[in-house]
PDB file of C-alpha atoms and ligand atoms in Angstrom:
ATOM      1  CA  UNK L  80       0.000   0.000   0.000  1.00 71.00           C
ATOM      2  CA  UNK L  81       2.555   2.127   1.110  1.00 75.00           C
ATOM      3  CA  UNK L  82       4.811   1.563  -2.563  1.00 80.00           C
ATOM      4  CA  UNK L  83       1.566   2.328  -4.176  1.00 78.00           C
ATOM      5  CA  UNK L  84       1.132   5.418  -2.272  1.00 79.00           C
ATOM      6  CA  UNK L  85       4.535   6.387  -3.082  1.00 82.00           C
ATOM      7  CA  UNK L  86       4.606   6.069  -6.327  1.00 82.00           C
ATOM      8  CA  UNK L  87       1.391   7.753  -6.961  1.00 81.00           C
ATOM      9  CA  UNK L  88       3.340  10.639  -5.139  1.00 85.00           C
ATOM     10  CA  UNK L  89       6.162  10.273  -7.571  1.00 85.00           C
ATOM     11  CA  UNK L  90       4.065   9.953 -11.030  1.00 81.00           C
ATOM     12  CA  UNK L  91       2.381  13.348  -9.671  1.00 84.00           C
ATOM     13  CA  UNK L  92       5.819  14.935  -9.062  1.00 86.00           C
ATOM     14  CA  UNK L  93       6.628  14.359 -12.282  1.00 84.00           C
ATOM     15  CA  UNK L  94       3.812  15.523 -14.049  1.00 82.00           C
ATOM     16  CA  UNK L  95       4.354  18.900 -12.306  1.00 84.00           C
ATOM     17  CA  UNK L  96       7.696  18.979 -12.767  1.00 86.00           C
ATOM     18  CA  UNK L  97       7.725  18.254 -16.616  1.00 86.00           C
ATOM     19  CA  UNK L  98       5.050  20.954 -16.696  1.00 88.00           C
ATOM     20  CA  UNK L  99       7.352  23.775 -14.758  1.00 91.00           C
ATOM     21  CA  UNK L 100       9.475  24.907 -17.831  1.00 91.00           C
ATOM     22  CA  UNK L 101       6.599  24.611 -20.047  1.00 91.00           C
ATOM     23  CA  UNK L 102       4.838  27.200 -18.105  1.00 93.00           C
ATOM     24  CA  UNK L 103       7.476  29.518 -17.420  1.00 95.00           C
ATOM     25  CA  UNK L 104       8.022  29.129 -21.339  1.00 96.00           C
ATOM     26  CA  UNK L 105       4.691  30.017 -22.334  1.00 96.00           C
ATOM     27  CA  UNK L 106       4.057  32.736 -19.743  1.00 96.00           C
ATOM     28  CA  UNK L 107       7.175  34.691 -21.425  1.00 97.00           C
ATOM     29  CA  UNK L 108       6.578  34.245 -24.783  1.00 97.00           C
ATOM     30  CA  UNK L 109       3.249  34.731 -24.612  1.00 96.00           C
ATOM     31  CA  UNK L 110       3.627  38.028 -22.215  1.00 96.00           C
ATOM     32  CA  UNK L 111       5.957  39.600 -24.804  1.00 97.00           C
ATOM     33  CA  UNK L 112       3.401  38.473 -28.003  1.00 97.00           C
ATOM     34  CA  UNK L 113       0.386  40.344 -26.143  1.00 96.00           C
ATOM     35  CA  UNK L 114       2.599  43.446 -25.352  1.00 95.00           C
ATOM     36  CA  UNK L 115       3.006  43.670 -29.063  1.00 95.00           C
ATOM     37  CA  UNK L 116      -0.135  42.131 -30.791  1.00 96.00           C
ATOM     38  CA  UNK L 117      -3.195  42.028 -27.536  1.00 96.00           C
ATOM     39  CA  UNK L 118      -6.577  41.354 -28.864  1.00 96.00           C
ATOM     40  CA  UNK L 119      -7.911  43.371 -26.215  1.00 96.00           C
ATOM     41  CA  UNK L 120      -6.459  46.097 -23.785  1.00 94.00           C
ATOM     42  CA  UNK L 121      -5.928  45.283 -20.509  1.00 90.00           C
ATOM     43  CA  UNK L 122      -3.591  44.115 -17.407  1.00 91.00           C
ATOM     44  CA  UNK L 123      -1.250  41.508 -18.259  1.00 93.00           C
ATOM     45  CA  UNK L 124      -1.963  37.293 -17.934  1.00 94.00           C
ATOM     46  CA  UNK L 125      -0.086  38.189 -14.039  1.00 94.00           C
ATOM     47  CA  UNK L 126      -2.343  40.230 -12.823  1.00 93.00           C
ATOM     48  CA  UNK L 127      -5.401  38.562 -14.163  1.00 91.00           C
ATOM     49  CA  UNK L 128      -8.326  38.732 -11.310  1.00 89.00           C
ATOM     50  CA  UNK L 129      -8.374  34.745 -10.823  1.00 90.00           C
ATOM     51  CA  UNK L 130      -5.190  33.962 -11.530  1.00 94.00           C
ATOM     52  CA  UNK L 131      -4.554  31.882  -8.227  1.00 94.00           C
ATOM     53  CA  UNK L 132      -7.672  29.794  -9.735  1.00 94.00           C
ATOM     54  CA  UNK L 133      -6.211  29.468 -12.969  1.00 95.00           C
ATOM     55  CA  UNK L 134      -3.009  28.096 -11.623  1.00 94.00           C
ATOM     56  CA  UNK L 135      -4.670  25.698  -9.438  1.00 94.00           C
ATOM     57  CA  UNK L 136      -6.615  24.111 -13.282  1.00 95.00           C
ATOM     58  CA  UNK L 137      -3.262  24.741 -15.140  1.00 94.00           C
ATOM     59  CA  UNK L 138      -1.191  21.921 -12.531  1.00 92.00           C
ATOM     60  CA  UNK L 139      -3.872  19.752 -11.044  1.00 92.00           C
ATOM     61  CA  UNK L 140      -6.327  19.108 -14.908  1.00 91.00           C
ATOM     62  CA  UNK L 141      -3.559  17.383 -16.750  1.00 89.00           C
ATOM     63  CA  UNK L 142      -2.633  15.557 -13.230  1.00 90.00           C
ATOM     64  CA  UNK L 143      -6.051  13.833 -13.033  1.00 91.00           C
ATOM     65  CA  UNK L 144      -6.224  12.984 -16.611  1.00 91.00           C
ATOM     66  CA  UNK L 145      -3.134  11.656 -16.537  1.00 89.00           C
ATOM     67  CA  UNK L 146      -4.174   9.083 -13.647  1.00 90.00           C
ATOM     68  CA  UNK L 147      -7.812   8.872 -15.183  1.00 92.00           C
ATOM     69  CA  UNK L 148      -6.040   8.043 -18.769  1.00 91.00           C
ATOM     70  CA  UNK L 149      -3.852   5.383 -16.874  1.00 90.00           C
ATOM     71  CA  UNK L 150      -7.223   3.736 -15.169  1.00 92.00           C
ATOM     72  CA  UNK L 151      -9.477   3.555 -18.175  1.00 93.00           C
ATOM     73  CA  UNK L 152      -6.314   2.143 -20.125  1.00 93.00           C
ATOM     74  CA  UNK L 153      -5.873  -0.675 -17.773  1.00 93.00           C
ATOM     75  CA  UNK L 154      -9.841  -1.097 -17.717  1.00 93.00           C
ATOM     76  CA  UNK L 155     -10.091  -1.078 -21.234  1.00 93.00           C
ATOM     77  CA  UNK L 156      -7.373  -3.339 -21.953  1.00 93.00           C
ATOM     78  CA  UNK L 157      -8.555  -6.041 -19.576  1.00 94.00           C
ATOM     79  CA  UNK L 158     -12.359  -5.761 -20.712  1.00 94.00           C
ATOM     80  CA  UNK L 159     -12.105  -5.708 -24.640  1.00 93.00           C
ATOM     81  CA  UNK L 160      -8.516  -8.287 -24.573  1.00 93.00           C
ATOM     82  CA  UNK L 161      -8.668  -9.671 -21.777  1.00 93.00           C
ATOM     83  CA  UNK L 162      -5.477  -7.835 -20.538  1.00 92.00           C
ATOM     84  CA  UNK L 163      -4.694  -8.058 -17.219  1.00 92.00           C
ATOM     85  CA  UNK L 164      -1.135  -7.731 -15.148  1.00 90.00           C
ATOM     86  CA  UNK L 165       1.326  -5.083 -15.615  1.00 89.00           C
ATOM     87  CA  UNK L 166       3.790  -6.757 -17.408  1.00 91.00           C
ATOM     88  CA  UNK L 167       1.532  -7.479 -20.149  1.00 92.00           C
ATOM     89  CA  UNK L 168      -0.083  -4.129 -20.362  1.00 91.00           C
ATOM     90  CA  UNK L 169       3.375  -3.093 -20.971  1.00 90.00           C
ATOM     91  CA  UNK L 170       3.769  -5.428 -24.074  1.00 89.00           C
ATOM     92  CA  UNK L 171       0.067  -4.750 -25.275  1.00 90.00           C
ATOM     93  CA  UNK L 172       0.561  -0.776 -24.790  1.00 89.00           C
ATOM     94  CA  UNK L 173       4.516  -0.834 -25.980  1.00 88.00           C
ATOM     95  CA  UNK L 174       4.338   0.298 -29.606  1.00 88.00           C
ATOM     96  CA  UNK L 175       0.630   0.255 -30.696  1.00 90.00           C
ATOM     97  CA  UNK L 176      -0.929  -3.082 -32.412  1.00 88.00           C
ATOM     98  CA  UNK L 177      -2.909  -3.439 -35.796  1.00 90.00           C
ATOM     99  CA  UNK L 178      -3.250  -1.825 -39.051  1.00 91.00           C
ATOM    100  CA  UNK L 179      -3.036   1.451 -37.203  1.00 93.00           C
ATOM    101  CA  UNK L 180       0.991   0.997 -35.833  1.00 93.00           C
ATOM    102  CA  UNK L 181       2.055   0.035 -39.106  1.00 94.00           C
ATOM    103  CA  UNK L 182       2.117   3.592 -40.677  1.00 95.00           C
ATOM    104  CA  UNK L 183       4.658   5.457 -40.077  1.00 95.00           C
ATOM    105  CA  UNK L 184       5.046   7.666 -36.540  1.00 95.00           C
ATOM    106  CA  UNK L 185       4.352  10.816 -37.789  1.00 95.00           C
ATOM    107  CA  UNK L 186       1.248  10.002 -39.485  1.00 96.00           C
ATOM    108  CA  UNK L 187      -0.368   8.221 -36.590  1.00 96.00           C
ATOM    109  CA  UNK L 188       0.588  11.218 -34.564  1.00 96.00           C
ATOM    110  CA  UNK L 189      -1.580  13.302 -37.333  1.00 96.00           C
ATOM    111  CA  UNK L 190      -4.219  10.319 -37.554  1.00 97.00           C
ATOM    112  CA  UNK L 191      -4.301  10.596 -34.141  1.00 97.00           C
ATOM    113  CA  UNK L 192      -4.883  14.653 -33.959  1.00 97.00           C
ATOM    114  CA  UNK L 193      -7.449  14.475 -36.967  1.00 97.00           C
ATOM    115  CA  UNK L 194      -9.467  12.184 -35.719  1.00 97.00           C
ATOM    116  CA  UNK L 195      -9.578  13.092 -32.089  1.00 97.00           C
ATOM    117  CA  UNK L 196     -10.298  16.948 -33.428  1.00 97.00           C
ATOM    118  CA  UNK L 197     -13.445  15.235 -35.211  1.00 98.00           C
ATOM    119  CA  UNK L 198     -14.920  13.447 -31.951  1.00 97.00           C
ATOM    120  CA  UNK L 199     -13.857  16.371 -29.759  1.00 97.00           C
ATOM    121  CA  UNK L 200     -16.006  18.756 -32.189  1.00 98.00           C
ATOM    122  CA  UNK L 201     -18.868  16.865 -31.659  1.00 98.00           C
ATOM    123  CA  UNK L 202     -18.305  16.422 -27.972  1.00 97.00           C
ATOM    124  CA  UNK L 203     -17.868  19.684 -27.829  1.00 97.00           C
ATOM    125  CA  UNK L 204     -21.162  20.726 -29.446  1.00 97.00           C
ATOM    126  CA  UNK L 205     -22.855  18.201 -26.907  1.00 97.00           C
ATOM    127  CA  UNK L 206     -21.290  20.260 -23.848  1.00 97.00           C
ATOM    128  CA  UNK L 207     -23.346  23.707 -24.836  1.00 97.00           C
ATOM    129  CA  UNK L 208     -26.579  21.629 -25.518  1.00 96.00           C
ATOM    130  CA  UNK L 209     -28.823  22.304 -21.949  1.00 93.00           C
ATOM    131  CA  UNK L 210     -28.253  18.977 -20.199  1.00 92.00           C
ATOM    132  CA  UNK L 211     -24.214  19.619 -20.254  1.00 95.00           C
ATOM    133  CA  UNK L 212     -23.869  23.259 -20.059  1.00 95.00           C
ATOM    134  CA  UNK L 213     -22.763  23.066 -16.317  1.00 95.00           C
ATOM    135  CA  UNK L 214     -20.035  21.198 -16.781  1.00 96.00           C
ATOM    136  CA  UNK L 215     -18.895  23.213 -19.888  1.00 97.00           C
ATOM    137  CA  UNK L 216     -19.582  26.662 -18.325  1.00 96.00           C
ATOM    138  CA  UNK L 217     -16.382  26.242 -16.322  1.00 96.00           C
ATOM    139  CA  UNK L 218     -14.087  26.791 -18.804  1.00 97.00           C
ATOM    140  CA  UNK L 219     -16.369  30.036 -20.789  1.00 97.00           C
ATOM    141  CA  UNK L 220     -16.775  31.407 -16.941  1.00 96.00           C
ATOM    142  CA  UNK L 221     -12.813  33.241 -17.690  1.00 94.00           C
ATOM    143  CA  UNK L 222     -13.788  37.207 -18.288  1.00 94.00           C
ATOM    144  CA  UNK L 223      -9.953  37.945 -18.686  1.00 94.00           C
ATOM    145  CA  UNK L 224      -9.314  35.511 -21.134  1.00 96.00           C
ATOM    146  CA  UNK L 225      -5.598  34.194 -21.526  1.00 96.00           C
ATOM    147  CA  UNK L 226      -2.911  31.399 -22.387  1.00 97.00           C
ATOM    148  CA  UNK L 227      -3.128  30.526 -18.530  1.00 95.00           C
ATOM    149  CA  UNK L 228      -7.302  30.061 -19.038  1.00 95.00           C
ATOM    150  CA  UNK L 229      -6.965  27.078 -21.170  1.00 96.00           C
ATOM    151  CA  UNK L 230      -6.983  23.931 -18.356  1.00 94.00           C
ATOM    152  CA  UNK L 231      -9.660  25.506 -16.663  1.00 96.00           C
ATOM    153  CA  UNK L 232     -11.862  22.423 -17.231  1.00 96.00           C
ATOM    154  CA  UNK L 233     -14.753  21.231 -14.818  1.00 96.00           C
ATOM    155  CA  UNK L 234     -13.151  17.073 -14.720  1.00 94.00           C
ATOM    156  CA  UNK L 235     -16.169  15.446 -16.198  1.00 95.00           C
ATOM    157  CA  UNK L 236     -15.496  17.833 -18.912  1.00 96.00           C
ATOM    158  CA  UNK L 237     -11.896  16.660 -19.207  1.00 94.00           C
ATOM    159  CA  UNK L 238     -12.837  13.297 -19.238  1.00 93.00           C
ATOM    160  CA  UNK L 239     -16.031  12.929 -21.164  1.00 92.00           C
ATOM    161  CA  UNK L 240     -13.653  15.749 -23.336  1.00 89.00           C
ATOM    162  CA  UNK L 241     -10.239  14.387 -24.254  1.00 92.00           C
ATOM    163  CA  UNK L 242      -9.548  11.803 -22.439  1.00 95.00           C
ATOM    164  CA  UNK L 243     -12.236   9.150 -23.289  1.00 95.00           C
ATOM    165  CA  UNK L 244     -10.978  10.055 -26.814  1.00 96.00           C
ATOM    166  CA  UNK L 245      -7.734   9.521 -26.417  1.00 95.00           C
ATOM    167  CA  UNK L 246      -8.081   6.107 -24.544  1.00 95.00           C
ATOM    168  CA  UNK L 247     -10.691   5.224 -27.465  1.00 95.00           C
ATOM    169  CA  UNK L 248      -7.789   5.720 -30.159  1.00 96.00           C
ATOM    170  CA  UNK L 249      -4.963   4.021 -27.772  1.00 95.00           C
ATOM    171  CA  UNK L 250      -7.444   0.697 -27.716  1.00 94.00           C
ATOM    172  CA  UNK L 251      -8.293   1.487 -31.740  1.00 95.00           C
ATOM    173  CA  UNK L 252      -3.735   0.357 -32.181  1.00 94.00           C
ATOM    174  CA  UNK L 253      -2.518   3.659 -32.002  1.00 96.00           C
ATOM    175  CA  UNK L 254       0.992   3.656 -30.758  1.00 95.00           C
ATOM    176  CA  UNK L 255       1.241   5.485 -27.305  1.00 93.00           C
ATOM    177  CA  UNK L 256       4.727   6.842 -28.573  1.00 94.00           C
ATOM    178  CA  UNK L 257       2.499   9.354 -30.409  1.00 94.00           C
ATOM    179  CA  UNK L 258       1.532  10.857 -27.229  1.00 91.00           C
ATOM    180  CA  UNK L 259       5.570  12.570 -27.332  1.00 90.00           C
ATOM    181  CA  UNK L 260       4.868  14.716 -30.301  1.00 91.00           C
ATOM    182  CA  UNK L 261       0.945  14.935 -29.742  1.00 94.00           C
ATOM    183  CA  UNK L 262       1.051  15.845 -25.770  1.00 90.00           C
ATOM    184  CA  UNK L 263       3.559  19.386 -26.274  1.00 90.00           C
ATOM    185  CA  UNK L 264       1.387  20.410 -29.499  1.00 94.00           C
ATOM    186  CA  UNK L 265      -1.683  19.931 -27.731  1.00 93.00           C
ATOM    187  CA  UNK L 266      -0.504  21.969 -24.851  1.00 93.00           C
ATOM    188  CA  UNK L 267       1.389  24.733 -26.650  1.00 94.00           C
ATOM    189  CA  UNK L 268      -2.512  24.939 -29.298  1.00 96.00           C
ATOM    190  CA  UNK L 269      -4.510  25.248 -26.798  1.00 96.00           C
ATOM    191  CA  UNK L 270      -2.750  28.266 -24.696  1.00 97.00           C
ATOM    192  CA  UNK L 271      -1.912  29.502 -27.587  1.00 97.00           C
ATOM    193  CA  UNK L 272      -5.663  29.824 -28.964  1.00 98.00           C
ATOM    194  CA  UNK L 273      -6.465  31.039 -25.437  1.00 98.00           C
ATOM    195  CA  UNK L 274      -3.368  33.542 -25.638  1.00 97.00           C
ATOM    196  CA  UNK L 275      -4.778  37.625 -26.054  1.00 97.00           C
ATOM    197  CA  UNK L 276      -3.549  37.796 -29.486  1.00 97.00           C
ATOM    198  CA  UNK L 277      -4.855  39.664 -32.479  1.00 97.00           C
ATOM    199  CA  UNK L 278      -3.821  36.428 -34.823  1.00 97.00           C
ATOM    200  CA  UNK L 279      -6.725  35.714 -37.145  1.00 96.00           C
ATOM    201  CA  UNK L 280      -3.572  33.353 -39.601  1.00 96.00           C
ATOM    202  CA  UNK L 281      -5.017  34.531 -42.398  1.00 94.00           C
ATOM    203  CA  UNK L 282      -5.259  32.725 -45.018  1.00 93.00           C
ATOM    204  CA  UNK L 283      -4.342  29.643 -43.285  1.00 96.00           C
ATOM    205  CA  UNK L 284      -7.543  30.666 -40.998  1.00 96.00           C
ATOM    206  CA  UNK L 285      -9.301  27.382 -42.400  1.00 96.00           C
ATOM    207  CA  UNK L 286      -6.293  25.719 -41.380  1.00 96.00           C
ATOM    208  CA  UNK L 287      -5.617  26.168 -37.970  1.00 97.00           C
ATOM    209  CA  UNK L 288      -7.181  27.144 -34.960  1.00 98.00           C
ATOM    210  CA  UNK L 289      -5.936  30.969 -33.966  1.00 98.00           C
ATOM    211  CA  UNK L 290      -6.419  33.150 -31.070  1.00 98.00           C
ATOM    212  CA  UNK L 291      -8.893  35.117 -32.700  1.00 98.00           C
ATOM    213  CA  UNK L 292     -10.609  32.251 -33.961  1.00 98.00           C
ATOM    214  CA  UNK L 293     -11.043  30.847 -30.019  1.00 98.00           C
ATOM    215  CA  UNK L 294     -11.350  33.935 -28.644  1.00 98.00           C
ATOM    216  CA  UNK L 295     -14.696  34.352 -30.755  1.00 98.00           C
ATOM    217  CA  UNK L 296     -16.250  31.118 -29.527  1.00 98.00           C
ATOM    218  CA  UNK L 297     -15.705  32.796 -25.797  1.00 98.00           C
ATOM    219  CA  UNK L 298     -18.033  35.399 -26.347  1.00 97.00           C
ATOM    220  CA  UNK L 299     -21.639  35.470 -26.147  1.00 94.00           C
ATOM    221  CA  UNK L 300     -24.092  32.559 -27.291  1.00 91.00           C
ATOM    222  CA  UNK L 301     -25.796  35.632 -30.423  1.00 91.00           C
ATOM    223  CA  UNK L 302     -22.591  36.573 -31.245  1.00 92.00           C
ATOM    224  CA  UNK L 303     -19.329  34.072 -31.879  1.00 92.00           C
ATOM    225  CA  UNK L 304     -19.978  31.681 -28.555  1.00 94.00           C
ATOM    226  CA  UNK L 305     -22.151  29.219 -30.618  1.00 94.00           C
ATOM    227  CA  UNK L 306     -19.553  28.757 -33.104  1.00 97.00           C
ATOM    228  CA  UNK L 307     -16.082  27.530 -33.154  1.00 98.00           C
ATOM    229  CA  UNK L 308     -16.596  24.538 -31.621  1.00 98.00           C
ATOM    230  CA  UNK L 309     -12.866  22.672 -33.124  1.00 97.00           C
ATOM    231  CA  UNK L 310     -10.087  22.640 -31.188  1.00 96.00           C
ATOM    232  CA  UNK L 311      -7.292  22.731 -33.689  1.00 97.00           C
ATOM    233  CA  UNK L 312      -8.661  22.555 -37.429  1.00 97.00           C
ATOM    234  CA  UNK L 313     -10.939  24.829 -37.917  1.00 98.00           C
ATOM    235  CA  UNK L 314     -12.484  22.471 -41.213  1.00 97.00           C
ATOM    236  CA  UNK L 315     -15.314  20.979 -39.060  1.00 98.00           C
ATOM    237  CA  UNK L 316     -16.452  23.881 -38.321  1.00 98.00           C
ATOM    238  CA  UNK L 317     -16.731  24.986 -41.784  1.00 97.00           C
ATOM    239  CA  UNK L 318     -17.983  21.769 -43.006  1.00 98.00           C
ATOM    240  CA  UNK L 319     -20.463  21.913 -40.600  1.00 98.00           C
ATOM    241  CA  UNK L 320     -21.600  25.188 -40.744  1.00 97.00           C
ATOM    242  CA  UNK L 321     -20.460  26.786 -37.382  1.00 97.00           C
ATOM    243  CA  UNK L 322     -17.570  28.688 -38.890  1.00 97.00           C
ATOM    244  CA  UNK L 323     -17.868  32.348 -37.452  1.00 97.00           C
ATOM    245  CA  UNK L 324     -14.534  35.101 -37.806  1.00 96.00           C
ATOM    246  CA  UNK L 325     -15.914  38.014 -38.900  1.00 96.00           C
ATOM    247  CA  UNK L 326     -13.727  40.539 -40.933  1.00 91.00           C
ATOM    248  CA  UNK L 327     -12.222  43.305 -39.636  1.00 88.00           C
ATOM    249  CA  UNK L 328     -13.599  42.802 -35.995  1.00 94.00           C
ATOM    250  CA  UNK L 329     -11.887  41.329 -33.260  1.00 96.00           C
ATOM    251  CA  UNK L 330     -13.824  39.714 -30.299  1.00 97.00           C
ATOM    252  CA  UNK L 331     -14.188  41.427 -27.090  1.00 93.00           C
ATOM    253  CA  UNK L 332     -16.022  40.412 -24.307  1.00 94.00           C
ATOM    254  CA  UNK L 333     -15.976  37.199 -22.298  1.00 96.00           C
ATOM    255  CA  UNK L 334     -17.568  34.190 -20.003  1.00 94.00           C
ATOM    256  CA  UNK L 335     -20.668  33.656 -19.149  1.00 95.00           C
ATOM    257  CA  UNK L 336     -24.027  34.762 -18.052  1.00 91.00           C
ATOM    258  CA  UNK L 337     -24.804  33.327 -14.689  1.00 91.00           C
ATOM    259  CA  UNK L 338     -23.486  36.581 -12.171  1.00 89.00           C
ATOM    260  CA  UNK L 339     -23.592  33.836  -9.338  1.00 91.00           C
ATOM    261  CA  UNK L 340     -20.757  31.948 -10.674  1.00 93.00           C
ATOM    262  CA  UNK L 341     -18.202  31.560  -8.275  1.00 92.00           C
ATOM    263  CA  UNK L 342     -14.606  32.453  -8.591  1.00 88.00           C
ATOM    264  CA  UNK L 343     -12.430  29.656  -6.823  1.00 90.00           C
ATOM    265  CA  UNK L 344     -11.233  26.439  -7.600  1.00 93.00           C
ATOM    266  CA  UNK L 345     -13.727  24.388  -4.956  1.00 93.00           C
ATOM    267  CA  UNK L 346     -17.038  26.171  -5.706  1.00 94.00           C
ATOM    268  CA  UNK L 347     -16.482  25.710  -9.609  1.00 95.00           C
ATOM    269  CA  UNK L 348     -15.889  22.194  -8.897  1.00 95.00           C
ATOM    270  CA  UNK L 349     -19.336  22.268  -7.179  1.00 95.00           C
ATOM    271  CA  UNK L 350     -21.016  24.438  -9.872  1.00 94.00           C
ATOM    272  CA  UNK L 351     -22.739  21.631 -11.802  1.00 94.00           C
ATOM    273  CA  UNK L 352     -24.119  19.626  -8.667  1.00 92.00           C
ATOM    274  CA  UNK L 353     -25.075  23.142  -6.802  1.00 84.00           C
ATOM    275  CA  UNK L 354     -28.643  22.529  -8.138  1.00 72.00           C
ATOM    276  CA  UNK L 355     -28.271  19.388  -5.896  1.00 76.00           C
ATOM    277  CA  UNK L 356     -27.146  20.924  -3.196  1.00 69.00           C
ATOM    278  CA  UNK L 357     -29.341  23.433  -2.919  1.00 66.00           C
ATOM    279  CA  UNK L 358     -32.594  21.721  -3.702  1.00 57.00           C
TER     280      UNK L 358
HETATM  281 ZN1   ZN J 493     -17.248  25.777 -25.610  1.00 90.73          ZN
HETATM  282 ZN1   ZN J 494     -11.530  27.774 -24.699  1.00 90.73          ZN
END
């Protein structure tokens, strides 16, 4: 109990440690991008009101899904190939298995980001229908939008999110090496569409996701807030018909309706259930 205890301790370290550099990276560049190219005026990502929260999402999200990612792994292994024992979890999970692992690295890494973009579009769309609005209201709840914003995920969000569809493509034969080049893009993407930027990427708009392209879907449900749903390739969006970057406008007001919502880290937690509570 105790080893297990300990080396829960020690995965957790590690996670926070690997994410140190990456954060002090980030919060430079992305403090001396706004001071040339902000999307909107205002105090820097530093002295943001709920910064404290933000910090608190930015360490502790990608530590649960990385435990929740390890569970649902083992579970999934074990109940669809009869998997069990570490030492063959290892094997099963060492290099990916199936058509899938044959292709090259690189394009299971972009298999792997185009097709978990798809689900997560749609998964997305199903957070702002009524029923899962709560859970999703967590992360539009940011007024001073920034880089640092972009983990603040209620965790049935995260996992219902990203990492359901990440196990999903693990157990499809994807190799988990993937996760080397696809974990650092995914973080650097998503503060970076978060970032207060002016970016629109012009005409690679369609391309990729940009900060202006985000920032839109952060605004109000009648203006770009029920649009924008993809996380990195915009496409869906425009094959679908949710495509929304208006020219020569920049978005400029942010979260969400509810006044009540509370600022820090516990009482978001308990935002979806408060009906529960209170009732
Ligand atoms: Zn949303
Ligand atoms: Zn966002």
């Amino acid at each position: 109990m105790l080893s297990e205890l300990l080396s829960v301790v020690q995965v957790s370290g590690q996670t926070v440690l690997k994410l140190v550099p990456i954060s002090i990276g980030l919060g430079i560049a992305f403090g001396v991008l706004t001071h040339w190219s902000a999307c909107n005026p205002g105090r820097p990502w530093w002295r943001k009101r709920e910064l404290a929260t933000d910090i608190l999402y930015w360490f502790l999200i990608p530590l649960a899904a990385r435990f929740v990612r390890i569970g649902l792994m083992v579970m999934g292994a074990a109940m669809l190939f009869n998997i069990h024992g570490s030492e063959a979890l290892i094997a099963f999970y060492d290099d990916g298995f199936g058509p899938l692992a044959v292709m090259p690295l690189w394009a299971q890494a972009l298999t792997f980001l185009v097709v978990s973009d798809f689900l997560t579009y749609w998964i997305h769309r199903g957070f702002h229908g009524a029923k899962m609005w709560k859970y999703h209201a967590v992360h539009h709840s940011s007024e001073e939008l920034d880089w640092i914003s972009a983990a603040r995920f209620h965790p049935v969000n995260i996992f219902l999110g990203t990492v359901l569809v990440d196990v999903a493509l693990l157990l499809a034969g994807i190799s988990p090496n993937v996760m080397l080049w696809v974990g650092p893009f995914t973080t650097t993407t998503s503060a970076m569409v978060h970032a207060n930027l002016n970016w629109t990427f012009g005409p690679f708009k369609y391309v990729l996701a940009s900060p202006v392209f985000h920032r839109w879907h952060h605004t109000a449900a009648d203006r770009g807030g029920s649009s924008n749903f993809a996380g990195t390739f915009p496409i869906w969006d425009l094959l679908f018909g949710t495509f929304y970057m208006p020219e020569k406008e920049l978005p400029d007001a942010y979260g969400i309706a509810d006044q009540s919502f509370p600022e820090g880290f516990g009482g978001q937690m308990l935002y979806p259930f408060r009906h529960l509570i209170e009732e």
